[in-house]
Amino acid sequence: PYPRTATVWKNLNPFWGEEYTLHLPMGFHSLSFYVMDEDTIGHDDVIGKISLNKEAIGSQAKGLDNWMNLTRVDPDEEVQGEIHLGLELLRDPPWTGLRCHVIEARDLAPRDISGTSDPFARILFNNRTAETSIIKKTRFPHWDEVLELELEGSEVAEGRSLTLEVWDWDLVGKNDFLGKVEIPLECLQRSPQVRGWFRLLPLGNMEDDAGGKLGALRLTIRLAEDRILPSMYYQPLIDLLVESVICPAEVEDTTPLIMLEEVTTVESRQDVAMTLVKIYLGQGLVVPFLDYLNMREVNQTSDPNTLFRSNSLASKAMEQFMKAVGMLYLHEVLKPIVNRIFDEKKYIELDPCKIELNRSRVLILVAFLPRRIPFKGSASEAEVRESSLELLRAYLSDIMDSIVGSVAQCPPVMRVAFKQLHKRDVKYLAISGFFFLRFFAPAILTPKLFNLRDHHADTRTSRTLLLLAKAVQSIGNLGLQLGHGKEQWMAPLHPFILQSVSCVKDFLDKLIDIDNENVSEVHQRAVFLPSVTVKEGYLHKRKAESPQLLTRFAFKKRYFWLSSETLSYAKSPDWQVRSSIPVQRICAVERVDENAFQQQNMMQVVTQDNDGQLHTMYILCKNVNALNQWLSSIRKASIYNERMLPSFHPGAHRSGKWSCCLQSDRTVHGCSRTHSAVTLGDWSDPLDPDAETQTIYRQLLHGRDKLRKKYLESADAETAIDQEERKHSPRIRPDRVERSRNFHEHRMAAAARLLDVVQDLERAHQAFERREREEAANEILPP
C-alpha cells in the first residue's frame, strides 16, 4: 500500500508538489509510478507508468531529478510475487530426468475482477512441457505437485535453461501471464538439489516510451540505503549530542552540533534539522537544544531584522520542531476555516491584471455578497475589487481571531521554546516570523501538504489561499515591509494588517507567559509519553463475532488512539470507556486483500495473547492515504517487538477456509510475507531513535575528512597563534599565548572525541557486513 497523490481534476498538466518518504525492503528490485485517471464510477484507468530499477535510482548520489516519459502498461510486464520450488536432476543411466516440485506461490498479481486469479504453473524445456492443476480464485496457490521431464544427456551439457511459467486460467479468451522463472541446468549440475523461493519475472518485452505521446512525469527521487545497528552502538553519539546542550562548551565552536552544521550541505540541512529535533524530543531536551542553536544565531547576527531569515540549522530546527509538536494544534486552529474556503469556492481577486469580468463569474460572485451591488450587464473592475476585499477581510479576520484566541491550545513545549527565544533579547519579530511565516502561512497556502485537506485546491480556491497567505505573512512581519513591495494592489488590506499587528503582539505576550518549571520535565517528552497520542482519528472496526453480517452492519465507527504503548478505541473521543491493546502484543500490521470483505483500504492488526493465541482486528480506513498513515504509525510503534510474525494471511477465514490461500485450517501459517518495514515517514512519529541517530552518523561520516583537516591537521597551536598575534602586535603577552594554546587544544580534543565515535560506528557497520557475507556464503542460494 504505497502513497497516492491527491486527484487534480480536469487538467492535462497537473501539479502535485507532494513529497513522500518510503521505507522499502532491502531486497527491492524496482519502483513503479502509475499515472491514473480517476473515475467516480468503476475502476480508475491507467494512463501510463514509469518503472525504475534499483540500480538506476541509486546511480546518482544526489538522486534523480528529471522529466520521464510515460510508457504503456503491458499486462505481461505487470507481474509480482514469488514461487516456491524444489528442483532435482535425476541420473539413472541411461535415463536422465528433471524433477520439479512445485510447492506454492505467493502475492501473485490479480487478473480477475474479483481481485484474485486462477493460477497454474507450467515447466518448459526444449519444446516439452508439463503443467500443474488449476487452483481457482487465489493469489496464494498451494499445489504441492511434482512434475517430471525426461532429458537427453547432451541437453544437460549444452548449458540450456529450464523455464517455469505461471498463468491465470480463463474459461473464455486467452490465459493471462503471471510471471516466469528461468533456471540454468548447469546450476543443478553443481548442486543436484535446489530448493527455495524464486522471484517471478516479466516476459522481458522491450517497451518503448511511446515517444512522449502518453505524457511525462517530473520526479525527484533519492535512494538512501542504511543498516540500522542495535541501540547500544549509537549511545556514545547520543551522549555527545546530549552533552552539547546540557553542558555547553566554553569554546563555542567545539561542540558536536556545531561540527555537524559545518559538514551539513544546504540540500541536507532540513533533513538533519528534522532528525535532530526528533532525537532531542526523545531525550526530553528539545527546548535546551533549540535554545542552544538560537542563542548562537542571535550572537552571530548583527542586524535584528535579518535574524532567522536564512536557512541555518537554527531556523530549520525551529521550523521542523513546530511541525513535529504542533500539527494537531495547527489543525484545530485552521481546519474549520480552510474547509469553509474550499466549500464556498468564492471568486476573489485584487490584482487588476488578473481580474476576470465575464458575466458567469460575476453572477456567482453577486449571489454570495453580503450586501447588494447594482448589477448592469457585467460588474466593473472596481466592484469586483470591492467585493473581493470584503471577502478577504472576512476570511482573514476569522483566521486571525482563531490564531490569537488559541493560547490555551498551543502545546506547552512550543510556548516554552518561544519563551526561551524571547529571553535571548529576541523581541516580537523573530517569534512572529517563526509562528506566522514558517508555520501558519505555508499551511494556508498548501493545506494538502499539512494534511488539512485530502486534495489540492482548484484554481479559484488556490488563488484565495495565496492572497490570504500573503496577508498572514505581512502580519507576521509586523507590518514592517508594507508598501515596499511590487504588489501595491494589496494596499487596501494594509489597514487591516496594521490593525492586526497590535493583536499579534498581545497574543505573543500571552503565549510566552508560561511557567517552564512545570513544563520542562513533562511536555518535552510529550511525544514519547505513553499517555500522549501520536495518532488518532475515526476508523471503522469490523465486528469479529458476526462474520455473516452484511457490510453496512458489520463495521462500526470507532475513534482510535495510538501511543507508544497502547492502541485503544472507543465510540467517540469523549467516551469514558476504552478498549486497549498493548503495543508490545502486536505481531503484524498488514493490508487486507480487497476480495476478503469486498472492501478497499482495509488493514489488520494481529496480536498474540499470553497463551500464544493469535487474534486479528480488521479496520477499514476512509482512503488509501489514511491507510498508509495508520500502517506507518502502528508499524513504527511496534517495530522492536520480539514476537513479530514472518508471514500472515492477507485474506480472511470465511466459510471454512482462508480467502487468500484457500486452506481450511484457521491456524495454518500465513501465506504471504509480513512487511515489518515502515511504509511512510512523517513529522509526527519520532519513534525510531536508532534510525535517526544513524542519519546523523552518516552525515558526520561524509564530512569526516573536512573535520579532520580543520581540527586535527592544522598547524601546531602555539606556532599558529604566535603568527596570528604578531600580525597585530609585536609584543605578545604570555597569558594570551597560553589561552590561545588551550583554545586550540580544546578544539582538537573535542573533534577527536567525535571522530573516534564516528570511527567506532564505522567499524561496527563493517563487522556486520562481514558477518552477513559469511552467512550468505554458507547458504545455498537459488539461482
CSV table of N, CA and C in Angstrom, one decimal, residues 375-456:
chain,number,residue,atom,x,y,z
A,375,PHE,N,-26.3,45.8,-10.4
A,375,PHE,CA,-25.8,44.9,-11.5
A,375,PHE,C,-26.4,45.3,-12.8
A,376,LYS,N,-25.5,45.8,-13.7
A,376,LYS,CA,-26.0,46.2,-15.0
A,376,LYS,C,-25.1,45.5,-16.0
A,377,GLY,N,-25.5,44.4,-16.6
A,377,GLY,CA,-24.7,43.7,-17.6
A,377,GLY,C,-23.6,43.0,-16.9
A,378,SER,N,-22.5,43.6,-16.7
A,378,SER,CA,-21.3,42.9,-16.1
A,378,SER,C,-20.7,43.9,-15.0
A,379,ALA,N,-20.2,43.3,-14.0
A,379,ALA,CA,-19.6,44.2,-12.9
A,379,ALA,C,-18.4,44.9,-13.4
A,380,SER,N,-18.1,46.0,-12.8
A,380,SER,CA,-16.9,46.7,-13.2
A,380,SER,C,-15.7,46.2,-12.4
A,381,GLU,N,-14.5,46.6,-12.8
A,381,GLU,CA,-13.3,46.1,-12.0
A,381,GLU,C,-13.3,46.6,-10.6
A,382,ALA,N,-13.8,47.8,-10.4
A,382,ALA,CA,-13.9,48.4,-9.0
A,382,ALA,C,-14.8,47.6,-8.2
A,383,GLU,N,-16.0,47.2,-8.7
A,383,GLU,CA,-16.9,46.4,-8.0
A,383,GLU,C,-16.4,45.0,-7.6
A,384,VAL,N,-15.6,44.4,-8.5
A,384,VAL,CA,-15.0,43.1,-8.2
A,384,VAL,C,-14.0,43.2,-7.1
A,385,ARG,N,-13.2,44.3,-7.2
A,385,ARG,CA,-12.2,44.5,-6.2
A,385,ARG,C,-12.8,44.8,-4.8
A,386,GLU,N,-13.9,45.5,-4.8
A,386,GLU,CA,-14.5,45.9,-3.5
A,386,GLU,C,-15.1,44.6,-2.9
A,387,SER,N,-15.8,43.8,-3.7
A,387,SER,CA,-16.3,42.5,-3.1
A,387,SER,C,-15.2,41.6,-2.7
A,388,SER,N,-14.1,41.5,-3.5
A,388,SER,CA,-13.0,40.6,-3.1
A,388,SER,C,-12.4,41.1,-1.8
A,389,LEU,N,-12.3,42.4,-1.6
A,389,LEU,CA,-11.7,43.0,-0.4
A,389,LEU,C,-12.5,42.6,0.8
A,390,GLU,N,-13.8,42.7,0.7
A,390,GLU,CA,-14.7,42.4,1.8
A,390,GLU,C,-14.6,40.9,2.2
A,391,LEU,N,-14.5,40.0,1.2
A,391,LEU,CA,-14.4,38.6,1.4
A,391,LEU,C,-13.1,38.3,2.0
A,392,LEU,N,-12.0,38.9,1.5
A,392,LEU,CA,-10.7,38.6,2.1
A,392,LEU,C,-10.6,39.1,3.6
A,393,ARG,N,-11.2,40.3,3.8
A,393,ARG,CA,-11.2,40.7,5.2
A,393,ARG,C,-11.9,39.8,6.1
A,394,ALA,N,-13.1,39.3,5.6
A,394,ALA,CA,-13.9,38.4,6.5
A,394,ALA,C,-13.1,37.1,6.8
A,395,TYR,N,-12.5,36.5,5.7
A,395,TYR,CA,-11.7,35.3,5.9
A,395,TYR,C,-10.5,35.5,6.8
A,396,LEU,N,-9.8,36.6,6.6
A,396,LEU,CA,-8.6,37.0,7.3
A,396,LEU,C,-8.9,37.3,8.8
A,397,SER,N,-10.1,37.9,9.0
A,397,SER,CA,-10.5,38.2,10.4
A,397,SER,C,-10.8,36.9,11.1
A,398,ASP,N,-11.4,35.9,10.5
A,398,ASP,CA,-11.7,34.6,11.1
A,398,ASP,C,-10.4,33.9,11.4
A,399,ILE,N,-9.4,33.9,10.5
A,399,ILE,CA,-8.1,33.3,10.7
A,399,ILE,C,-7.4,33.9,11.9
A,400,MET,N,-7.3,35.2,11.9
A,400,MET,CA,-6.6,35.9,13.0
A,400,MET,C,-7.3,35.7,14.3
A,401,ASP,N,-8.6,35.8,14.3
A,401,ASP,CA,-9.3,35.5,15.6
A,401,ASP,C,-9.0,34.1,16.1
A,402,SER,N,-9.0,33.2,15.2
A,402,SER,CA,-8.7,31.8,15.7
A,402,SER,C,-7.3,31.6,16.2
A,403,ILE,N,-6.3,32.3,15.5
A,403,ILE,CA,-4.9,32.2,16.0
A,403,ILE,C,-4.7,32.9,17.3
A,404,VAL,N,-5.2,34.2,17.4
A,404,VAL,CA,-4.9,34.9,18.7
A,404,VAL,C,-5.7,34.4,19.8
A,405,GLY,N,-6.7,33.6,19.6
A,405,GLY,CA,-7.5,33.1,20.6
A,405,GLY,C,-7.1,31.6,21.0
A,406,SER,N,-5.9,31.2,20.5
A,406,SER,CA,-5.5,29.8,20.7
A,406,SER,C,-4.4,29.6,21.7
A,407,VAL,N,-4.2,30.6,22.6
A,407,VAL,CA,-3.1,30.4,23.5
A,407,VAL,C,-3.2,29.2,24.3
A,408,ALA,N,-4.4,28.9,24.8
A,408,ALA,CA,-4.5,27.7,25.6
A,408,ALA,C,-4.3,26.4,24.8
A,409,GLN,N,-4.6,26.4,23.5
A,409,GLN,CA,-4.5,25.2,22.7
A,409,GLN,C,-3.0,24.9,22.3
A,410,CYS,N,-2.2,26.0,22.3
A,410,CYS,CA,-0.8,25.8,21.8
A,410,CYS,C,-0.1,24.8,22.7
A,411,PRO,N,0.7,23.9,22.2
A,411,PRO,CA,1.4,22.9,23.0
A,411,PRO,C,2.3,23.6,24.0
A,412,PRO,N,2.3,23.3,25.2
A,412,PRO,CA,3.2,24.0,26.2
A,412,PRO,C,4.7,23.9,25.8
A,413,VAL,N,5.2,22.8,25.2
A,413,VAL,CA,6.6,22.8,24.9
A,413,VAL,C,6.9,23.8,23.8
A,414,MET,N,6.0,24.1,22.9
A,414,MET,CA,6.2,25.2,21.9
A,414,MET,C,6.2,26.5,22.6
A,415,ARG,N,5.3,26.8,23.6
A,415,ARG,CA,5.3,28.0,24.3
A,415,ARG,C,6.6,28.3,25.0
A,416,VAL,N,7.1,27.2,25.7
A,416,VAL,CA,8.4,27.3,26.4
A,416,VAL,C,9.6,27.7,25.5
A,417,ALA,N,9.6,27.0,24.3
A,417,ALA,CA,10.6,27.3,23.3
A,417,ALA,C,10.6,28.7,22.9
A,418,PHE,N,9.4,29.3,22.7
A,418,PHE,CA,9.3,30.7,22.3
A,418,PHE,C,9.7,31.6,23.5
A,419,LYS,N,9.4,31.2,24.7
A,419,LYS,CA,9.8,32.0,25.9
A,419,LYS,C,11.3,32.1,26.0
A,420,GLN,N,12.0,30.9,25.7
A,420,GLN,CA,13.4,30.9,25.8
A,420,GLN,C,14.0,31.8,24.7
A,421,LEU,N,13.4,31.8,23.5
A,421,LEU,CA,13.8,32.7,22.4
A,421,LEU,C,13.6,34.1,22.8
A,422,HIS,N,12.6,34.4,23.4
A,422,HIS,CA,12.3,35.8,23.9
A,422,HIS,C,13.4,36.3,24.9
A,423,LYS,N,13.8,35.3,25.7
A,423,LYS,CA,14.9,35.7,26.7
A,423,LYS,C,16.2,36.0,26.1
A,424,ARG,N,16.4,35.6,24.9
A,424,ARG,CA,17.7,35.8,24.2
A,424,ARG,C,17.7,37.2,23.5
A,425,ASP,N,17.0,38.1,24.1
A,425,ASP,CA,17.0,39.5,23.6
A,425,ASP,C,16.3,39.5,22.2
A,426,VAL,N,15.5,38.5,21.9
A,426,VAL,CA,14.8,38.5,20.6
A,426,VAL,C,13.4,38.9,20.9
A,427,LYS,N,12.9,40.0,20.3
A,427,LYS,CA,11.6,40.5,20.6
A,427,LYS,C,10.6,39.9,19.7
A,428,TYR,N,9.6,40.6,19.3
A,428,TYR,CA,8.5,40.0,18.6
A,428,TYR,C,8.8,39.5,17.2
A,429,LEU,N,9.7,40.1,16.5
A,429,LEU,CA,9.8,39.9,15.1
A,429,LEU,C,10.2,38.4,14.8
A,430,ALA,N,11.2,37.9,15.5
A,430,ALA,CA,11.7,36.6,15.2
A,430,ALA,C,10.6,35.5,15.6
A,431,ILE,N,10.0,35.7,16.7
A,431,ILE,CA,8.9,34.8,17.2
A,431,ILE,C,7.7,34.8,16.2
A,432,SER,N,7.3,36.0,15.9
A,432,SER,CA,6.2,36.0,14.9
A,432,SER,C,6.6,35.5,13.5
A,433,GLY,N,7.9,35.7,13.2
A,433,GLY,CA,8.3,35.1,11.9
A,433,GLY,C,8.2,33.6,11.9
A,434,PHE,N,8.7,33.0,13.0
A,434,PHE,CA,8.5,31.5,13.0
A,434,PHE,C,7.0,31.1,13.0
A,435,PHE,N,6.3,31.8,13.8
A,435,PHE,CA,4.9,31.4,14.1
A,435,PHE,C,4.0,31.6,12.8
A,436,PHE,N,4.2,32.7,12.2
A,436,PHE,CA,3.3,33.0,11.1
A,436,PHE,C,3.9,32.7,9.7
A,437,LEU,N,5.2,33.1,9.5
A,437,LEU,CA,5.8,32.9,8.2
A,437,LEU,C,6.2,31.5,7.9
A,438,ARG,N,6.6,30.7,9.0
A,438,ARG,CA,7.1,29.4,8.7
A,438,ARG,C,6.1,28.3,9.2
A,439,PHE,N,5.0,28.7,9.8
A,439,PHE,CA,4.0,27.7,10.3
A,439,PHE,C,2.6,27.9,9.7
A,440,PHE,N,2.0,29.0,10.0
A,440,PHE,CA,0.6,29.2,9.6
A,440,PHE,C,0.5,29.5,8.1
A,441,ALA,N,1.3,30.5,7.6
A,441,ALA,CA,1.2,30.9,6.2
A,441,ALA,C,1.4,29.7,5.3
A,442,PRO,N,2.5,28.9,5.4
A,442,PRO,CA,2.6,27.8,4.5
A,442,PRO,C,1.4,26.8,4.5
A,443,ALA,N,0.8,26.6,5.7
A,443,ALA,CA,-0.3,25.7,5.8
A,443,ALA,C,-1.5,26.3,5.1
A,444,ILE,N,-1.7,27.6,5.2
A,444,ILE,CA,-2.8,28.2,4.5
A,444,ILE,C,-2.6,28.1,3.0
A,445,LEU,N,-1.4,28.3,2.5
A,445,LEU,CA,-1.1,28.3,1.1
A,445,LEU,C,-1.2,26.9,0.5
A,446,THR,N,-0.8,25.8,1.2
A,446,THR,CA,-0.9,24.5,0.7
A,446,THR,C,-1.5,23.5,1.7
A,447,PRO,N,-2.7,23.6,1.9
A,447,PRO,CA,-3.4,22.8,3.0
A,447,PRO,C,-3.1,21.3,2.8
A,448,LYS,N,-3.0,20.8,1.6
A,448,LYS,CA,-2.8,19.4,1.3
A,448,LYS,C,-1.5,18.9,2.0
A,449,LEU,N,-0.5,19.7,1.9
A,449,LEU,CA,0.8,19.3,2.4
A,449,LEU,C,0.9,19.2,3.9
A,450,PHE,N,-0.1,19.8,4.6
A,450,PHE,CA,-0.2,19.8,6.0
A,450,PHE,C,-1.3,18.9,6.5
A,451,ASN,N,-1.8,18.1,5.6
A,451,ASN,CA,-2.9,17.2,5.9
A,451,ASN,C,-4.2,17.9,6.4
A,452,LEU,N,-4.4,19.2,6.0
A,452,LEU,CA,-5.6,19.9,6.3
A,452,LEU,C,-6.7,19.5,5.3
A,453,ARG,N,-6.3,19.1,4.1
A,453,ARG,CA,-7.3,18.6,3.1
A,453,ARG,C,-6.7,17.4,2.4
A,454,ASP,N,-7.6,16.5,1.9
A,454,ASP,CA,-7.2,15.3,1.2
A,454,ASP,C,-6.8,15.6,-0.3
A,455,HIS,N,-7.2,16.8,-0.8
A,455,HIS,CA,-7.0,17.1,-2.2
A,455,HIS,C,-6.4,18.5,-2.3
A,456,HIS,N,-5.8,18.8,-3.4
A,456,HIS,CA,-5.3,20.2,-3.6
A,456,HIS,C,-6.5,21.1,-4.0
